[in-house]
Amino acid sequence: MKNKILVIFPIKGPLNGVKVITKNLLHHWENKIDYNLIDTAQAKDFNDFGKFSIQKVFVVLHLIWKVILNYSHQKAYINLSVKGFSFYRDITLITFLLMFRVKVTAHIHANGLEHVKFNLFKKIINKTHLIVINDYQYHHLKEYKNIHVVYNSLPDYYHSKPLVKKQNEKLRILYFSNLSLSKGTQKLQDFIEEINPIGDQVEIKICGGILDSESLEICKNIQKYNFVEILDPIFDEDQKMSLFKDSDVFLFLSDENYEVFPLVYLEALMNGLVIMTTKQVVSDLMISNGNGIEYKIKNRPFIETLLKGNKLKEMQEKSRNVFLKISDFEKFSTQIIKIINDK
């Protein structure tokens, strides 16, 4: 027991980036790293993310009991949520771990810790090793002592082999994200209306859970366009990769700098998709090889260039090369293990 790592992360329920990357990491650790898992997932549906309920309080008490049962572990690796009820849950779990003299490594996958003002919480977090996922977070969290930057990564579904993409009759555009106003559903509607005149040359597939009533109305409105298809959320990895591979362009429309390091970027690059993205903390890196553009008010001219000549194929190859350059999952795993082991 003493040599095991206690991993405290959300695993079950509706997928998000944290769950996807953690599942891949734990799969990579099988037969390599000795660990015990405590699953902190509480949301049972997409509409349940970030919302408080009495039932969640009882779940937290159960999680505390699990931590107490595993007090003899020397090291813990925990996801630290930074907003809402989940933040208080994770701080509570970290407090109990520290009480048992467990060395805690906390991984943050979102912005927001810089807004925490309560000194007690800061002191608790300062007793952990803190992993952030981009330079923006690092520079805004300088008050914390043991802070490390580890960029997100994913294992290559194609094992670094050449990716063969078929040429589609129409330009296939994929919007793969949960749907909310902050994640760009209004911009999505504007984009669809803008390219309606060339709708006979494109197909748009929208895949994700609907998070607010406004986005539900928007989805009802855009269904009238015959080149738009709204899919149910996808949880199967092979099915998701097939959807990405069969697509040509990845459309990412979240509010500026709302996202931290979306894994869907890496999934799109892995599958050789041209990237159209709003300005995000890491978006410049995602289109650094001339493999995409920053989303603007008017985007139809760019879509039209992809419908002509070899421009689409050239940019798709560049996207795949960006993924091979920036994503090394073995290195990613090794970095995290070194931080947990304090080496």
Short mmCIF file of C-alpha atoms in Angstrom, two decimals:
data_model
loop_
_atom_site.label_atom_id
_atom_site.label_comp_id
_atom_site.label_asym_id
_atom_site.label_seq_id
_atom_site.Cartn_x
_atom_site.Cartn_y
_atom_site.Cartn_z
CA MET A 1 0.00 0.00 0.00
CA LYS A 2 2.79 2.44 0.88
CA ASN A 3 4.16 2.49 -2.67
CA LYS A 4 0.83 3.07 -4.39
CA ILE A 5 -0.36 6.39 -5.78
CA LEU A 6 -3.87 7.41 -4.78
CA VAL A 7 -5.51 8.86 -7.93
CA ILE A 8 -8.56 11.08 -7.23
CA PHE A 9 -10.18 12.12 -10.50
CA PRO A 10 -13.62 12.17 -12.17
CA ILE A 11 -14.04 9.18 -14.48
CA LYS A 12 -17.67 8.14 -14.90
CA GLY A 13 -20.59 10.08 -16.35
CA PRO A 14 -20.70 12.47 -19.34
CA LEU A 15 -17.30 12.98 -20.92
CA ASN A 16 -15.27 16.16 -20.76
CA GLY A 17 -11.60 16.88 -21.40
CA VAL A 18 -10.47 15.98 -17.87
CA LYS A 19 -12.10 12.57 -18.06
CA VAL A 20 -10.75 11.80 -21.54
CA ILE A 21 -7.16 12.63 -20.67
CA THR A 22 -7.34 10.86 -17.28
CA LYS A 23 -8.74 7.67 -18.79
CA ASN A 24 -5.92 7.67 -21.34
CA LEU A 25 -3.36 8.31 -18.61
CA LEU A 26 -4.61 5.50 -16.38
CA HIS A 27 -4.70 3.13 -19.34
CA HIS A 28 -1.10 4.11 -20.10
CA TRP A 29 -0.15 3.41 -16.47
CA GLU A 30 -1.59 -0.11 -16.44
CA ASN A 31 1.12 -2.64 -15.59
CA LYS A 32 3.57 0.27 -15.14
CA ILE A 33 2.35 2.33 -12.19
CA ASP A 34 0.74 0.95 -9.04
CA TYR A 35 -2.27 3.10 -8.15
CA ASN A 36 -5.68 3.08 -6.48
CA LEU A 37 -8.51 5.14 -7.99
CA ILE A 38 -11.16 7.21 -6.24
CA ASP A 39 -13.72 8.45 -8.77
CA THR A 40 -14.99 11.96 -7.91
CA ALA A 41 -17.47 12.21 -10.83
CA GLN A 42 -20.83 13.50 -9.62
CA ALA A 43 -22.55 14.83 -12.76
CA LYS A 44 -24.93 12.29 -14.26
CA ASP A 45 -25.88 14.43 -17.27
CA PHE A 46 -24.42 17.37 -19.19
CA ASN A 47 -26.94 19.71 -17.55
CA ASP A 48 -25.65 18.59 -14.14
CA PHE A 49 -22.12 20.02 -14.51
CA GLY A 50 -21.35 22.66 -11.87
CA LYS A 51 -24.75 22.49 -10.18
CA PHE A 52 -25.29 21.98 -6.45
CA SER A 53 -27.56 19.34 -4.96
CA ILE A 54 -28.00 17.82 -1.50
CA GLN A 55 -27.15 14.44 -2.97
CA LYS A 56 -23.70 15.75 -3.92
CA VAL A 57 -23.04 16.59 -0.25
CA PHE A 58 -23.58 12.95 0.70
CA VAL A 59 -21.32 11.90 -2.17
CA VAL A 60 -18.57 14.16 -0.77
CA LEU A 61 -18.92 12.55 2.67
CA HIS A 62 -18.54 9.17 0.98
CA LEU A 63 -15.41 10.42 -0.84
CA ILE A 64 -13.94 11.65 2.45
CA TRP A 65 -14.53 8.20 3.92
CA LYS A 66 -12.70 6.64 0.95
CA VAL A 67 -9.75 8.98 1.52
CA ILE A 68 -9.66 8.00 5.20
CA LEU A 69 -9.65 4.32 4.24
CA ASN A 70 -6.65 5.01 1.98
CA TYR A 71 -4.74 7.17 4.48
CA SER A 72 -1.65 4.93 4.33
CA HIS A 73 -0.79 6.05 0.78
CA GLN A 74 2.26 8.28 0.65
CA LYS A 75 1.31 10.10 -2.57
CA ALA A 76 -1.90 11.36 -4.13
CA TYR A 77 -2.65 12.75 -7.58
CA ILE A 78 -5.89 14.75 -7.61
CA ASN A 79 -7.87 16.82 -10.07
CA LEU A 80 -8.43 20.27 -8.56
CA SER A 81 -11.59 21.92 -9.85
CA VAL A 82 -11.47 25.69 -9.58
CA LYS A 83 -15.14 26.72 -9.59
CA GLY A 84 -18.37 26.02 -7.79
CA PHE A 85 -19.17 23.19 -5.42
CA SER A 86 -16.48 20.95 -6.93
CA PHE A 87 -13.77 23.36 -5.76
CA TYR A 88 -14.86 23.06 -2.11
CA ARG A 89 -15.13 19.29 -2.50
CA ASP A 90 -11.58 19.00 -3.85
CA ILE A 91 -10.13 21.40 -1.25
CA THR A 92 -11.77 19.29 1.47
CA LEU A 93 -10.27 16.09 0.07
CA ILE A 94 -6.81 17.72 -0.19
CA THR A 95 -7.10 18.90 3.43
CA PHE A 96 -7.76 15.35 4.65
CA LEU A 97 -4.88 14.00 2.55
CA LEU A 98 -2.50 16.56 4.04
CA MET A 99 -3.71 15.69 7.54
CA PHE A 100 -2.51 12.13 6.86
CA ARG A 101 0.86 13.47 5.63
CA VAL A 102 0.20 12.42 2.06
CA LYS A 103 2.25 14.22 -0.62
CA VAL A 104 -0.39 15.76 -2.89
CA THR A 105 -0.04 16.67 -6.56
CA ALA A 106 -3.01 18.72 -7.79
CA HIS A 107 -3.72 19.03 -11.53
CA ILE A 108 -5.72 22.05 -12.73
CA HIS A 109 -7.47 21.88 -16.10
CA ALA A 110 -9.24 25.25 -16.05
CA ASN A 111 -8.68 28.94 -15.37
CA GLY A 112 -10.00 30.46 -12.18
CA LEU A 113 -7.62 29.62 -9.34
CA GLU A 114 -6.11 33.08 -9.71
CA HIS A 115 -9.40 34.51 -8.42
CA VAL A 116 -9.32 32.58 -5.14
CA LYS A 117 -8.78 35.18 -2.39
CA PHE A 118 -9.34 33.22 0.83
CA ASN A 119 -5.90 32.84 2.45
CA LEU A 120 -6.72 29.51 4.09
CA PHE A 121 -7.43 27.94 0.70
CA LYS A 122 -4.19 29.42 -0.66
CA LYS A 123 -2.22 27.94 2.23
CA ILE A 124 -3.76 24.52 1.62
CA ILE A 125 -2.98 24.61 -2.11
CA ASN A 126 0.53 25.85 -1.41
CA LYS A 127 1.23 22.59 0.40
CA THR A 128 0.70 20.68 -2.85
CA HIS A 129 2.63 20.33 -6.07
CA LEU A 130 0.49 22.18 -8.60
CA ILE A 131 0.31 21.16 -12.29
CA VAL A 132 -1.09 23.72 -14.76
CA ILE A 133 -1.54 23.18 -18.49
CA ASN A 134 -0.40 26.43 -20.11
CA ASP A 135 1.93 29.38 -19.58
CA TYR A 136 -0.96 31.80 -18.96
CA GLN A 137 -1.92 29.87 -15.82
CA TYR A 138 1.69 29.65 -14.69
CA HIS A 139 2.25 33.40 -14.91
CA HIS A 140 -1.01 34.19 -13.10
CA LEU A 141 -0.33 31.76 -10.26
CA LYS A 142 3.18 32.82 -9.30
CA GLU A 143 2.16 33.15 -5.63
CA TYR A 144 2.13 29.35 -5.38
CA LYS A 145 5.50 27.76 -4.62
CA ASN A 146 5.58 24.34 -6.30
CA ILE A 147 4.02 24.97 -9.69
CA HIS A 148 4.73 23.02 -12.89
CA VAL A 149 3.61 23.50 -16.50
CA VAL A 150 2.68 20.32 -18.38
CA TYR A 151 0.93 20.84 -21.71
CA ASN A 152 -1.94 18.47 -22.46
CA SER A 153 -1.29 15.48 -24.69
CA LEU A 154 -3.10 12.48 -26.16
CA PRO A 155 -1.83 9.14 -27.43
CA ASP A 156 -1.78 8.94 -31.21
CA TYR A 157 -4.77 6.88 -32.32
CA TYR A 158 -2.91 6.08 -35.54
CA HIS A 159 0.38 5.22 -33.81
CA SER A 160 2.31 7.86 -35.79
CA LYS A 161 1.53 6.13 -39.09
CA PRO A 162 0.60 8.23 -42.15
CA LEU A 163 -3.04 9.32 -41.92
CA VAL A 164 -5.01 8.58 -45.08
CA LYS A 165 -8.06 10.82 -45.49
CA LYS A 166 -10.59 10.26 -48.23
CA GLN A 167 -11.72 13.12 -50.44
CA ASN A 168 -15.32 13.97 -49.64
CA GLU A 169 -17.83 15.17 -52.22
CA LYS A 170 -18.72 18.08 -49.95
CA LEU A 171 -16.62 19.99 -47.43
CA ARG A 172 -17.34 18.41 -44.05
CA ILE A 173 -17.23 20.83 -41.12
CA LEU A 174 -17.32 19.46 -37.57
CA TYR A 175 -18.42 21.33 -34.45
CA PHE A 176 -17.59 18.92 -31.60
CA SER A 177 -18.27 20.57 -28.26
CA ASN A 178 -20.88 20.82 -25.57
CA LEU A 179 -23.36 23.50 -26.59
CA SER A 180 -23.74 26.66 -24.54
CA LEU A 181 -23.63 30.39 -25.20
CA SER A 182 -20.13 30.65 -23.72
CA LYS A 183 -19.05 27.78 -25.98
CA GLY A 184 -20.23 29.70 -29.03
CA THR A 185 -23.68 28.52 -30.06
CA GLN A 186 -24.70 32.01 -31.20
CA LYS A 187 -21.55 32.27 -33.32
CA LEU A 188 -22.35 28.81 -34.69
CA GLN A 189 -25.76 30.01 -35.83
CA ASP A 190 -24.20 33.13 -37.40
CA PHE A 191 -21.65 30.98 -39.24
CA ILE A 192 -24.34 28.66 -40.61
CA GLU A 193 -26.41 31.60 -41.82
CA GLU A 194 -23.34 33.14 -43.48
CA ILE A 195 -22.43 30.06 -45.51
CA ASN A 196 -26.03 29.20 -46.38
CA PRO A 197 -25.52 30.47 -49.98
CA ILE A 198 -22.91 27.71 -50.51
CA GLY A 199 -24.78 25.17 -48.42
CA ASP A 200 -24.99 22.76 -51.35
CA GLN A 201 -21.19 22.38 -51.17
CA VAL A 202 -20.78 21.81 -47.42
CA GLU A 203 -21.98 19.55 -44.62
CA ILE A 204 -21.93 20.66 -40.98
CA LYS A 205 -22.13 18.08 -38.18
CA ILE A 206 -22.74 19.28 -34.63
CA CYS A 207 -22.02 16.90 -31.76
CA GLY A 208 -22.29 17.62 -28.04
CA GLY A 209 -24.55 17.92 -25.02
CA ILE A 210 -26.82 20.99 -24.79
CA LEU A 211 -26.06 22.93 -21.59
CA ASP A 212 -28.54 25.84 -21.60
CA SER A 213 -32.03 26.71 -22.82
CA GLU A 214 -30.76 29.40 -25.21
CA SER A 215 -28.59 26.86 -27.00
CA LEU A 216 -31.53 24.48 -27.20
CA GLU A 217 -33.50 27.15 -29.08
CA ILE A 218 -30.54 27.83 -31.37
CA CYS A 219 -30.31 24.12 -32.20
CA LYS A 220 -33.99 24.13 -33.10
CA ASN A 221 -33.43 27.11 -35.39
CA ILE A 222 -30.43 25.72 -37.28
CA GLN A 223 -32.04 22.35 -37.92
CA LYS A 224 -34.01 23.98 -40.75
CA TYR A 225 -30.82 24.08 -42.87
CA ASN A 226 -30.55 20.86 -44.88
CA PHE A 227 -26.74 20.91 -44.76
CA VAL A 228 -26.73 20.82 -40.92
CA GLU A 229 -26.95 17.61 -38.88
CA ILE A 230 -27.12 17.56 -35.07
CA LEU A 231 -25.78 14.35 -33.55
CA ASP A 232 -26.23 12.91 -30.08
CA PRO A 233 -23.15 13.08 -27.81
CA ILE A 234 -20.58 10.40 -28.63
CA PHE A 235 -18.83 8.43 -25.89
CA ASP A 236 -17.23 5.59 -27.85
CA GLU A 237 -13.60 6.37 -28.76
CA ASP A 238 -13.62 4.51 -32.10
CA GLN A 239 -16.87 6.17 -33.14
CA LYS A 240 -15.49 9.59 -32.21
CA MET A 241 -12.26 9.05 -34.14
CA SER A 242 -14.25 7.89 -37.17
CA LEU A 243 -16.29 11.10 -37.05
CA PHE A 244 -13.14 13.24 -36.83
CA LYS A 245 -11.33 11.33 -39.56
CA ASP A 246 -14.26 11.67 -41.96
CA SER A 247 -14.38 15.45 -41.38
CA ASP A 248 -12.34 18.14 -43.14
CA VAL A 249 -12.59 21.24 -40.93
CA PHE A 250 -12.83 21.65 -37.17
CA LEU A 251 -14.90 24.62 -35.97
CA PHE A 252 -14.15 25.89 -32.44
CA LEU A 253 -16.19 28.89 -31.27
CA SER A 254 -15.91 29.31 -27.48
CA ASP A 255 -15.70 32.85 -26.10
CA GLU A 256 -12.23 34.39 -26.27
CA ASN A 257 -9.83 32.70 -23.81
CA TYR A 258 -12.75 30.83 -22.22
CA GLU A 259 -10.93 27.52 -22.74
CA VAL A 260 -7.56 26.55 -21.29
CA PHE A 261 -6.20 23.69 -23.42
CA PRO A 262 -9.09 21.87 -25.13
CA LEU A 263 -8.34 18.24 -25.96
CA VAL A 264 -10.59 18.50 -29.01
CA TYR A 265 -7.83 20.62 -30.57
CA LEU A 266 -5.48 17.65 -30.29
CA GLU A 267 -8.12 15.22 -31.56
CA ALA A 268 -8.73 17.46 -34.57
CA LEU A 269 -5.01 17.82 -35.31
CA MET A 270 -4.50 14.09 -34.86
CA ASN A 271 -7.11 13.49 -37.57
CA GLY A 272 -5.74 16.13 -39.92
CA LEU A 273 -8.54 18.69 -39.70
CA VAL A 274 -8.12 22.31 -40.73
CA ILE A 275 -8.70 24.45 -37.62
CA MET A 276 -11.05 27.44 -37.49
CA THR A 277 -10.94 28.79 -33.95
CA THR A 278 -11.77 31.79 -31.85
CA LYS A 279 -8.85 33.28 -29.93
CA GLN A 280 -7.88 31.00 -27.04
CA VAL A 281 -4.85 30.81 -24.75
CA VAL A 282 -3.22 28.08 -26.89
CA SER A 283 -4.97 28.68 -30.24
CA ASP A 284 -1.87 30.24 -31.86
CA LEU A 285 0.02 27.00 -31.22
CA MET A 286 -2.80 24.95 -32.73
CA ILE A 287 -2.63 26.83 -36.06
CA SER A 288 1.12 27.57 -35.97
CA ASN A 289 1.85 25.61 -39.17
CA GLY A 290 -0.49 27.54 -41.47
CA ASN A 291 -3.05 24.81 -40.92
CA GLY A 292 -5.97 27.02 -39.94
CA ILE A 293 -7.23 30.51 -39.19
CA GLU A 294 -8.59 32.54 -36.33
CA TYR A 295 -12.37 32.80 -36.57
CA LYS A 296 -13.57 36.21 -37.77
CA ILE A 297 -16.92 37.91 -38.23
CA LYS A 298 -16.94 36.88 -41.92
CA ASN A 299 -15.61 33.41 -42.71
CA ARG A 300 -17.21 32.38 -45.98
CA PRO A 301 -14.23 33.49 -48.15
CA PHE A 302 -11.95 31.06 -46.28
CA ILE A 303 -14.42 28.22 -46.69
CA GLU A 304 -14.60 28.97 -50.39
CA THR A 305 -10.79 28.73 -50.73
CA LEU A 306 -10.94 25.23 -49.22
CA LEU A 307 -13.40 24.21 -51.94
CA LYS A 308 -10.85 24.96 -54.64
CA GLY A 309 -7.60 23.27 -55.71
CA ASN A 310 -5.31 21.47 -53.22
CA LYS A 311 -5.55 24.01 -50.40
CA LEU A 312 -7.62 21.68 -48.19
CA LYS A 313 -5.28 18.71 -48.56
CA GLU A 314 -2.19 20.83 -47.91
CA MET A 315 -3.63 22.31 -44.71
CA GLN A 316 -4.83 18.92 -43.48
CA GLU A 317 -1.32 17.49 -43.81
CA LYS A 318 0.02 20.50 -41.90
CA SER A 319 -2.46 19.88 -39.08
CA ARG A 320 -1.35 16.28 -38.73
CA ASN A 321 2.27 17.46 -38.55
CA VAL A 322 1.41 19.93 -35.78
CA PHE A 323 0.00 17.07 -33.71
CA LEU A 324 3.08 14.91 -34.22
CA LYS A 325 5.25 17.84 -33.17
CA ILE A 326 3.46 18.98 -30.01
CA SER A 327 1.88 15.80 -28.59
CA ASP A 328 4.08 13.17 -26.97
CA PHE A 329 2.00 11.13 -24.53
CA GLU A 330 4.92 9.11 -23.19
CA LYS A 331 6.72 12.34 -22.27
CA PHE A 332 3.48 13.73 -20.81
CA SER A 333 3.06 10.69 -18.56
CA THR A 334 6.72 10.74 -17.50
CA GLN A 335 6.52 14.43 -16.53
CA ILE A 336 3.50 13.84 -14.30
CA ILE A 337 5.05 10.80 -12.60
CA LYS A 338 8.23 12.77 -11.90
CA ILE A 339 6.22 15.56 -10.26
CA ILE A 340 4.20 13.09 -8.18
CA ASN A 341 7.43 11.39 -7.08
CA ASP A 342 9.07 14.80 -6.57
CA LYS A 343 12.05 13.95 -8.74
#
